[in-house]
XYZ file of N, CA and C in Angstrom:
654
model
N 104.585 79.361 116.711
C 105.579 79.294 115.646
C 105.786 80.675 115.047
N 107.046 81.018 114.804
C 107.356 82.315 114.205
C 106.756 82.414 112.811
N 106.166 83.558 112.511
C 105.624 83.810 111.184
C 106.160 85.147 110.687
N 106.722 85.149 109.500
C 107.263 86.369 108.914
C 106.150 87.384 108.686
N 106.383 88.607 109.108
C 105.438 89.691 108.851
C 105.916 90.484 107.641
N 105.029 90.609 106.674
C 105.349 91.253 105.405
C 104.619 92.587 105.315
N 105.341 93.616 104.921
C 104.736 94.909 104.626
C 104.749 95.121 103.129
N 103.604 95.476 102.562
C 103.490 95.601 101.110
C 103.296 97.059 100.718
N 104.055 97.487 99.713
C 103.894 98.794 99.081
C 103.255 98.578 97.716
N 102.160 99.277 97.442
C 101.454 99.097 96.173
C 100.854 100.422 95.731
N 100.823 100.623 94.424
C 100.272 101.867 93.885
C 99.009 101.662 93.064
N 98.678 100.412 92.727
C 97.585 100.186 91.790
C 96.572 99.166 92.250
N 96.234 98.238 91.352
C 95.122 97.316 91.600
C 95.432 96.260 92.644
N 96.700 95.930 92.815
C 97.068 95.010 93.887
C 96.914 93.547 93.561
N 97.053 93.158 92.287
C 96.935 91.729 91.988
C 98.111 90.938 92.557
N 99.291 91.530 92.583
C 100.416 90.843 93.225
C 100.212 90.751 94.733
N 99.625 91.779 95.322
C 99.250 91.707 96.737
C 98.298 90.540 96.957
N 97.308 90.392 96.076
C 96.350 89.297 96.215
C 97.046 87.947 96.123
N 98.031 87.838 95.228
C 98.779 86.583 95.105
C 99.527 86.266 96.394
N 100.064 87.290 97.039
C 100.760 87.087 98.317
C 99.773 86.650 99.396
N 98.644 87.343 99.477
C 97.622 86.998 100.469
C 97.157 85.556 100.271
N 96.882 85.191 99.024
C 96.415 83.831 98.729
C 97.460 82.791 99.129
N 98.718 83.057 98.811
C 99.781 82.105 99.151
C 99.910 81.943 100.660
N 99.748 83.035 101.392
C 99.776 82.961 102.858
C 98.599 82.144 103.373
N 97.405 82.437 102.862
C 96.200 81.749 103.329
C 96.208 80.264 102.982
N 96.860 79.915 101.871
C 96.917 78.515 101.443
C 98.062 77.754 102.097
N 98.837 78.428 102.927
C 99.936 77.771 103.620
C 101.176 77.556 102.783
N 101.250 78.204 101.619
C 102.446 78.085 100.788
C 103.605 78.884 101.370
N 103.279 79.913 102.138
C 104.291 80.762 102.768
C 103.983 80.842 104.253
N 104.995 80.690 105.082
C 104.835 80.877 106.518
C 104.976 82.372 106.820
N 103.947 83.122 106.423
C 104.006 84.578 106.537
C 102.597 85.139 106.606
N 102.517 86.401 107.013
C 101.260 87.128 106.982
C 101.539 88.553 106.535
N 100.589 89.144 105.824
C 100.714 90.544 105.438
C 100.266 91.386 106.625
N 101.212 92.135 107.182
C 100.932 92.912 108.389
C 100.301 94.254 108.075
N 100.649 94.845 106.937
C 100.113 96.154 106.563
C 100.384 96.407 105.090
N 99.518 97.226 104.493
C 99.671 97.650 103.105
C 99.665 99.171 103.073
N 100.629 99.741 102.376
C 100.721 101.193 102.237
C 100.698 101.536 100.758
N 99.916 102.557 100.402
C 99.871 103.018 99.021
C 100.078 104.522 98.953
N 100.734 104.958 97.890
C 100.879 106.382 97.608
C 99.696 106.907 96.807
N 98.729 106.041 96.516
C 97.547 106.384 95.727
C 96.309 106.081 96.562
N 95.607 107.125 96.977
C 94.462 106.908 97.872
C 93.356 106.102 97.205
N 93.341 106.052 95.869
C 92.307 105.312 95.146
C 92.769 103.925 94.692
N 93.922 103.510 95.138
C 94.445 102.201 94.725
C 93.535 101.080 95.223
N 93.175 100.167 94.335
C 92.327 99.049 94.748
C 93.071 98.109 95.687
N 94.387 98.208 95.694
C 95.170 97.408 96.646
C 94.729 97.674 98.078
N 94.375 98.909 98.388
C 93.920 99.243 99.741
C 92.603 98.541 100.054
N 91.721 98.467 99.058
C 90.450 97.772 99.254
C 90.674 96.269 99.429
N 91.577 95.714 98.656
C 91.903 94.293 98.823
C 92.370 94.015 100.251
N 93.223 94.885 100.752
C 93.716 94.703 102.119
C 92.559 94.730 103.112
N 91.694 95.717 102.975
C 90.560 95.835 103.907
C 89.660 94.606 103.838
N 89.449 94.084 102.636
C 88.595 92.900 102.476
C 89.143 91.695 103.231
N 90.453 91.675 103.437
C 91.089 90.553 104.132
C 91.468 90.910 105.569
N 90.950 92.010 106.070
C 91.214 92.392 107.452
C 92.638 92.835 107.707
N 93.304 93.315 106.667
C 94.692 93.773 106.786
C 94.703 95.289 106.913
N 95.503 95.798 107.814
C 95.600 97.243 107.975
C 96.104 97.879 106.683
N 95.467 98.972 106.286
C 95.857 99.644 105.044
C 95.974 101.139 105.291
N 96.926 101.743 104.592
C 97.237 103.151 104.822
C 97.523 103.852 103.498
N 96.968 105.056 103.346
C 97.386 105.951 102.270
C 98.445 106.877 102.824
N 99.540 107.028 102.080
C 100.610 107.937 102.480
C 100.949 108.838 101.303
N 100.725 110.119 101.469
C 100.982 111.102 100.413
C 102.481 111.168 100.122
N 102.841 110.903 98.871
C 104.261 110.863 98.503
C 104.777 112.190 97.964
N 103.949 113.236 98.003
C 104.420 114.528 97.497
C 105.570 115.063 98.340
N 105.572 114.719 99.620
C 106.712 115.009 100.497
C 107.428 113.680 100.721
N 108.480 113.447 99.941
C 109.136 112.139 99.932
C 109.678 111.761 101.299
N 110.301 112.710 101.967
C 110.890 112.405 103.273
C 109.810 111.977 104.260
N 108.720 112.718 104.298
C 107.624 112.369 105.213
C 107.011 111.022 104.831
N 106.847 110.797 103.531
C 106.289 109.536 103.038
C 107.128 108.350 103.515
N 108.425 108.458 103.372
C 109.299 107.360 103.789
C 109.346 107.216 105.300
N 109.240 108.309 106.016
C 109.169 108.229 107.477
C 107.909 107.492 107.909
N 106.807 107.725 107.205
C 105.557 107.027 107.520
C 105.678 105.532 107.224
N 106.280 105.195 106.101
C 106.494 103.780 105.777
C 107.327 103.116 106.865
N 108.422 103.761 107.225
C 109.330 103.211 108.229
C 108.621 103.034 109.569
N 107.826 104.021 109.943
C 107.136 103.960 111.239
C 106.064 102.871 111.239
N 105.230 102.864 110.207
C 104.126 101.900 110.159
C 104.646 100.465 110.143
N 105.618 100.202 109.310
C 106.159 98.845 109.238
C 106.983 98.503 110.476
N 107.704 99.474 110.989
C 108.491 99.233 112.196
C 107.616 98.896 113.387
N 106.504 99.615 113.542
C 105.597 99.367 114.665
C 104.948 97.989 114.587
N 104.915 97.412 113.411
C 104.278 96.107 113.230
C 105.292 94.975 113.056
N 106.536 95.265 113.382
C 107.608 94.254 113.342
C 107.734 93.586 111.982
N 107.584 94.371 110.935
C 107.717 93.836 109.581
C 109.153 93.375 109.347
N 109.284 92.152 108.852
C 110.603 91.598 108.570
C 111.005 91.684 107.115
N 110.020 91.932 106.238
C 110.288 92.031 104.807
C 109.309 93.016 104.186
N 109.850 93.992 103.451
C 109.027 94.910 102.666
C 109.009 94.411 101.230
N 107.814 94.408 100.631
C 107.665 93.949 99.253
C 107.059 95.066 98.411
N 107.773 95.462 97.371
C 107.213 96.370 96.381
C 106.407 95.566 95.379
N 105.083 95.752 95.407
C 104.187 94.983 94.543
C 103.406 95.968 93.673
N 104.053 96.440 92.624
C 103.438 97.470 91.800
C 103.506 98.839 92.448
N 104.569 99.079 93.185
C 104.788 100.374 93.844
C 105.598 101.240 92.894
N 105.050 102.400 92.512
C 105.610 103.188 91.418
C 106.436 104.380 91.888
N 107.038 104.273 93.047
C 107.902 105.339 93.560
C 109.327 104.824 93.711
N 110.272 105.743 93.594
C 111.677 105.413 93.821
C 112.040 105.801 95.245
N 112.528 104.854 96.000
C 112.882 105.096 97.397
C 114.269 105.718 97.493
N 114.457 106.527 98.524
C 115.727 107.233 98.695
C 116.838 106.270 99.104
N 118.093 106.627 98.811
C 119.217 105.798 99.256
C 119.228 105.593 100.768
N 118.822 106.605 101.515
C 118.814 106.501 102.978
C 117.830 105.428 103.441
N 116.638 105.426 102.845
C 115.637 104.425 103.218
C 116.113 103.032 102.827
N 116.638 102.918 101.614
C 117.084 101.614 101.122
C 118.216 101.059 101.977
N 119.151 101.906 102.366
C 120.258 101.447 103.208
C 119.741 100.862 104.516
N 118.736 101.505 105.098
C 118.205 101.021 106.378
C 117.568 99.641 106.231
N 116.886 99.422 105.104
C 116.133 98.187 104.920
C 116.831 97.193 103.985
N 118.035 97.494 103.538
C 118.680 96.640 102.537
C 118.777 95.186 103.027
N 118.461 94.289 102.111
C 118.434 92.869 102.451
C 117.098 92.426 103.005
N 116.212 93.398 103.257
C 114.870 93.103 103.785
C 113.797 93.814 102.963
N 114.140 94.177 101.728
C 113.180 94.856 100.859
C 113.380 94.364 99.428
N 112.297 93.852 98.834
C 112.372 93.281 97.493
C 111.317 93.915 96.596
N 111.481 93.685 95.302
C 110.590 94.279 94.305
C 110.352 93.262 93.195
N 109.250 93.459 92.465
C 109.033 92.671 91.254
C 108.942 93.623 90.077
N 109.577 93.215 88.968
C 109.620 94.057 87.770
C 109.170 93.239 86.567
N 108.314 93.797 85.693
C 107.759 93.026 84.571
C 108.658 92.978 83.340
N 109.897 92.589 83.540
C 110.845 92.368 82.445
C 112.004 91.556 83.005
N 112.841 91.070 82.114
C 114.020 90.316 82.532
C 115.168 91.299 82.724
N 115.316 91.772 83.933
C 116.397 92.712 84.230
C 117.748 92.071 83.929
N 118.731 92.851 83.466
C 118.765 94.318 83.450
C 118.121 94.971 82.235
N 117.424 94.212 81.390
C 116.740 94.808 80.240
C 115.447 95.499 80.664
N 115.123 96.569 79.992
C 113.825 97.228 80.080
C 113.451 97.646 81.497
N 114.343 98.409 82.075
C 114.059 99.011 83.375
C 113.005 100.104 83.210
N 112.458 100.568 84.335
C 111.532 101.690 84.286
C 110.083 101.278 84.391
N 109.205 102.210 84.052
C 107.785 102.060 84.365
C 106.987 101.266 83.341
N 107.568 100.936 82.189
C 106.813 100.199 81.175
C 107.660 99.092 80.563
N 108.090 98.180 81.404
C 108.929 97.086 80.935
C 108.265 96.244 79.863
N 106.947 96.044 79.974
C 106.233 95.220 78.994
C 106.200 95.919 77.635
N 105.782 97.185 77.640
C 105.708 97.938 76.389
C 107.064 98.133 75.744
N 108.076 98.384 76.552
C 109.421 98.585 76.011
C 109.951 97.311 75.361
N 109.670 96.166 75.976
C 110.098 94.890 75.393
C 109.416 94.657 74.048
N 108.135 94.965 73.992
C 107.378 94.776 72.753
C 107.903 95.698 71.652
N 108.151 96.945 71.995
C 108.660 97.905 71.003
C 110.037 97.503 70.484
N 110.849 96.922 71.351
C 112.209 96.555 70.955
C 112.231 95.338 70.041
N 111.183 94.528 70.142
C 111.093 93.364 69.271
C 111.701 92.093 69.817
N 111.873 92.003 71.138
C 112.436 90.778 71.703
C 111.457 89.621 71.533
N 111.975 88.427 71.509
C 111.148 87.226 71.364
C 110.780 86.624 72.715
N 111.583 86.915 73.712
C 111.335 86.418 75.066
C 111.501 87.575 76.038
N 110.548 87.711 76.931
C 110.655 88.672 78.027
C 110.250 87.927 79.300
N 109.759 88.625 80.302
C 109.378 87.921 81.522
C 109.303 88.847 82.703
N 109.703 88.343 83.867
C 109.648 89.149 85.085
C 110.786 88.748 86.012
N 111.082 89.645 86.935
C 112.235 89.505 87.817
C 111.867 89.934 89.224
N 112.259 89.147 90.213
C 112.241 89.635 91.590
C 113.677 89.928 91.994
N 113.845 90.995 92.765
C 115.199 91.396 93.145
C 115.173 92.164 94.456
N 116.292 92.131 95.152
C 116.460 93.007 96.296
C 116.582 94.440 95.788
N 115.991 95.368 96.492
C 116.091 96.777 96.120
C 117.391 97.352 96.658
N 118.117 98.037 95.774
C 119.297 98.769 96.216
C 119.127 100.245 95.856
N 120.215 100.990 95.825
C 120.123 102.439 95.676
C 119.883 102.893 94.242
N 119.915 101.973 93.287
C 119.629 102.309 91.901
C 118.295 101.685 91.488
N 117.648 102.277 90.506
C 116.333 101.815 90.077
C 116.419 100.499 89.304
N 115.616 99.517 89.720
C 115.542 98.217 89.037
C 116.934 97.626 88.823
N 117.704 97.593 89.890
C 119.122 97.271 89.761
C 119.610 96.202 90.733
N 118.976 96.023 91.867
C 119.523 95.200 92.939
C 119.682 93.734 92.573
N 120.371 92.970 93.430
C 120.637 91.551 93.173
C 119.364 90.757 92.865
N 119.451 89.956 91.816
C 118.287 89.234 91.304
C 118.036 87.966 92.114
N 116.769 87.767 92.482
C 116.358 86.569 93.223
C 115.867 85.498 92.250
N 114.769 85.772 91.562
C 114.190 84.832 90.603
C 113.840 85.554 89.312
N 113.884 84.810 88.222
C 113.396 85.299 86.942
C 112.600 84.196 86.266
N 111.589 84.593 85.513
C 110.833 83.646 84.701
C 110.612 84.268 83.336
N 110.739 83.456 82.300
C 110.656 83.941 80.926
C 109.279 83.672 80.332
N 108.822 84.616 79.516
C 107.533 84.513 78.838
C 107.752 84.826 77.360
N 107.228 83.984 76.489
C 107.367 84.212 75.053
C 106.525 85.410 74.605
N 107.071 86.161 73.676
C 106.301 87.207 73.010
C 105.670 86.580 71.767
N 104.356 86.631 71.681
C 103.644 85.974 70.588
C 103.361 86.952 69.449
N 103.259 86.402 68.230
C 102.827 87.215 67.096
C 101.448 87.790 67.407
N 101.283 89.055 67.150
C 99.995 89.685 67.406
C 99.834 90.230 68.803
N 100.827 90.025 69.662
C 100.743 90.594 71.011
C 100.659 92.110 70.952
N 99.820 92.676 71.795
C 99.914 94.097 72.092
C 100.370 94.220 73.537
N 100.511 95.443 74.009
C 101.041 95.616 75.356
C 100.174 94.916 76.389
N 98.849 95.037 76.246
C 97.949 94.481 77.256
C 98.000 92.960 77.297
N 98.025 92.323 76.134
C 98.041 90.854 76.120
C 99.353 90.320 76.679
N 100.458 90.973 76.336
C 101.751 90.545 76.866
C 101.826 90.781 78.366
N 101.371 91.951 78.799
C 101.407 92.273 80.231
C 100.575 91.289 81.037
N 99.440 90.846 80.479
C 98.573 89.913 81.200
C 99.263 88.568 81.404
N 99.997 88.090 80.396
C 100.698 86.812 80.543
C 101.869 86.936 81.506
N 102.572 88.052 81.438
C 103.666 88.268 82.390
C 103.119 88.319 83.809
N 101.980 88.974 83.985
C 101.409 89.129 85.322
C 101.094 87.781 85.959
N 100.616 86.828 85.168
C 100.337 85.495 85.703
C 101.593 84.864 86.295
N 102.725 85.126 85.649
C 103.980 84.563 86.136
C 104.485 85.339 87.348
N 104.276 86.655 87.353
C 104.607 87.450 88.536
C 103.927 86.872 89.771
N 102.685 86.439 89.596
C 101.911 85.913 90.723
C 102.496 84.616 91.269
N 103.386 83.991 90.526
C 104.078 82.794 91.017
C 105.412 83.132 91.673
N 106.231 83.931 90.974
C 107.594 84.095 91.489
C 107.682 85.073 92.652
N 106.718 85.987 92.786
C 106.790 86.886 93.940
C 106.500 86.145 95.244
N 105.406 85.376 95.345
C 105.224 84.584 96.570
C 106.373 83.614 96.823
N 106.904 83.015 95.747
C 108.027 82.089 95.931
C 109.247 82.817 96.492
N 109.498 84.016 96.050
C 110.635 84.782 96.565
C 110.465 85.084 98.044
N 109.245 85.404 98.443
C 108.966 85.642 99.865
C 109.186 84.361 100.653
N 108.740 83.252 100.090
C 108.920 81.952 100.738
C 110.398 81.641 100.948
N 111.205 81.861 99.932
C 112.643 81.608 100.047
C 113.279 82.516 101.092
N 112.845 83.760 101.140
C 113.354 84.684 102.163
C 112.978 84.187 103.549
N 111.726 83.790 103.718
C 111.248 83.338 105.029
C 112.012 82.107 105.494
N 112.398 81.244 104.569
C 113.148 80.040 104.919
C 114.627 80.323 105.183
N 115.059 81.555 104.972
C 116.466 81.886 105.154
C 117.359 81.294 104.084
N 116.817 81.123 102.890
C 117.553 80.451 101.819
C 118.161 81.405 100.796
N 118.098 82.711 101.056
C 118.668 83.685 100.124
C 119.932 84.292 100.717
N 121.037 84.142 100.013
C 122.305 84.734 100.426
C 122.782 85.693 99.339
N 123.021 86.943 99.708
C 123.502 87.931 98.749
C 125.024 87.881 98.694
N 125.548 87.681 97.492
C 126.994 87.687 97.262
C 127.273 88.705 96.156
N 127.459 89.958 96.536
C 127.664 90.999 95.538
C 126.441 91.160 94.663
N 126.613 90.931 93.344
C 125.500 91.031 92.402
C 124.632 89.777 92.391
N 125.093 88.698 92.989
C 124.371 87.436 92.895
C 123.628 87.113 94.186
N 122.503 86.438 94.021
C 121.771 85.878 95.157
C 121.861 84.362 95.047
N 122.484 83.744 96.030
C 122.537 82.286 96.064
C 121.294 81.769 96.766
N 120.650 80.782 96.152
C 119.490 80.130 96.757
C 119.959 78.812 97.351
N 119.882 78.707 98.657
C 120.359 77.518 99.352
C 119.443 76.331 99.067
N 119.975 75.102 99.153
C 119.186 73.915 98.823
C 117.944 73.795 99.701
N 116.934 73.175 99.127
C 115.681 72.961 99.846
C 114.615 72.512 98.868
N 113.363 72.638 99.260
C 112.269 72.226 98.391
C 112.186 73.154 97.186
N 111.492 72.690 96.157
C 111.360 73.460 94.922
C 109.894 73.688 94.600
N 109.643 74.812 93.949
C 108.297 75.095 93.447
C 108.210 74.854 91.947
N 109.143 74.081 91.408
C 109.168 73.893 89.964
C 107.822 73.417 89.415
N 107.131 72.569 90.172
C 105.873 72.013 89.677
C 104.782 73.067 89.534
N 104.995 74.235 90.142
C 103.995 75.291 90.039
C 104.210 76.181 88.819
N 105.312 75.986 88.083
C 105.618 76.845 86.941
C 104.588 76.637 85.830
N 104.248 77.700 85.146
C 103.351 77.600 84.006
C 104.039 76.857 82.860
N 103.275 76.210 81.987
C 103.871 75.403 80.922
C 104.795 76.185 79.989
N 104.510 77.476 79.765
C 105.309 78.236 78.803
C 106.402 79.060 79.472
N 106.785 78.677 80.681
C 107.751 79.470 81.436
C 109.083 78.742 81.549
N 110.157 79.434 81.220
C 111.501 78.952 81.513
C 111.857 79.452 82.898
N 112.081 78.527 83.805
C 112.179 78.913 85.212
C 113.126 77.972 85.922
N 114.036 78.510 86.718
C 114.919 77.660 87.501
C 115.313 78.378 88.770
N 115.781 77.615 89.735
C 116.179 78.175 91.016
C 117.614 77.779 91.325
N 118.335 78.717 91.918
C 119.679 78.423 92.393
C 120.745 78.708 91.353
N 121.991 78.665 91.814
C 123.132 78.742 90.897
C 124.300 77.986 91.504
């Protein structure tokens, strides 16, 4: 049976990578992580990959062109069908994105288009919003901009600091990122300009956390 091969880009601890690995191992996704690449040689994501017998690579991003050539080669050699940015803190070039467009997704810890950039959680807290959350989206040539796949909302509580809010958002990220991969693997995502249509099929609604506003399709 065909199984989607996923290539993961990660810069940090790799908790979203772990959520993907767990979903694959539990049979929630008909996929396997074929390789993990990090721009940070000390990223724990690389150790997570090794612990699960997944090929892992450090790629120096100081030379952006070479870095992207390495990503393209490593994933290409392993027949990767979907690239996932899971806490990857680099901006990919328009040339790279064009080659992989429609086969490369990202997760962002805010409800896009609000609070783009590297600190979506902190920016939401500083702005004083009452609801924030996370977004999965196809990557395009602009930062945190591509067509949105899934979003889930998380309440901002009185007394929240950045860490407490980020921790609650992260729990929800661990749900919608594997679900987005699952929808891609099923061929249920259709890009129509700015919108992603989710074709009919099974739902993961029962997996949503109690405090999450979450829906699929349009």
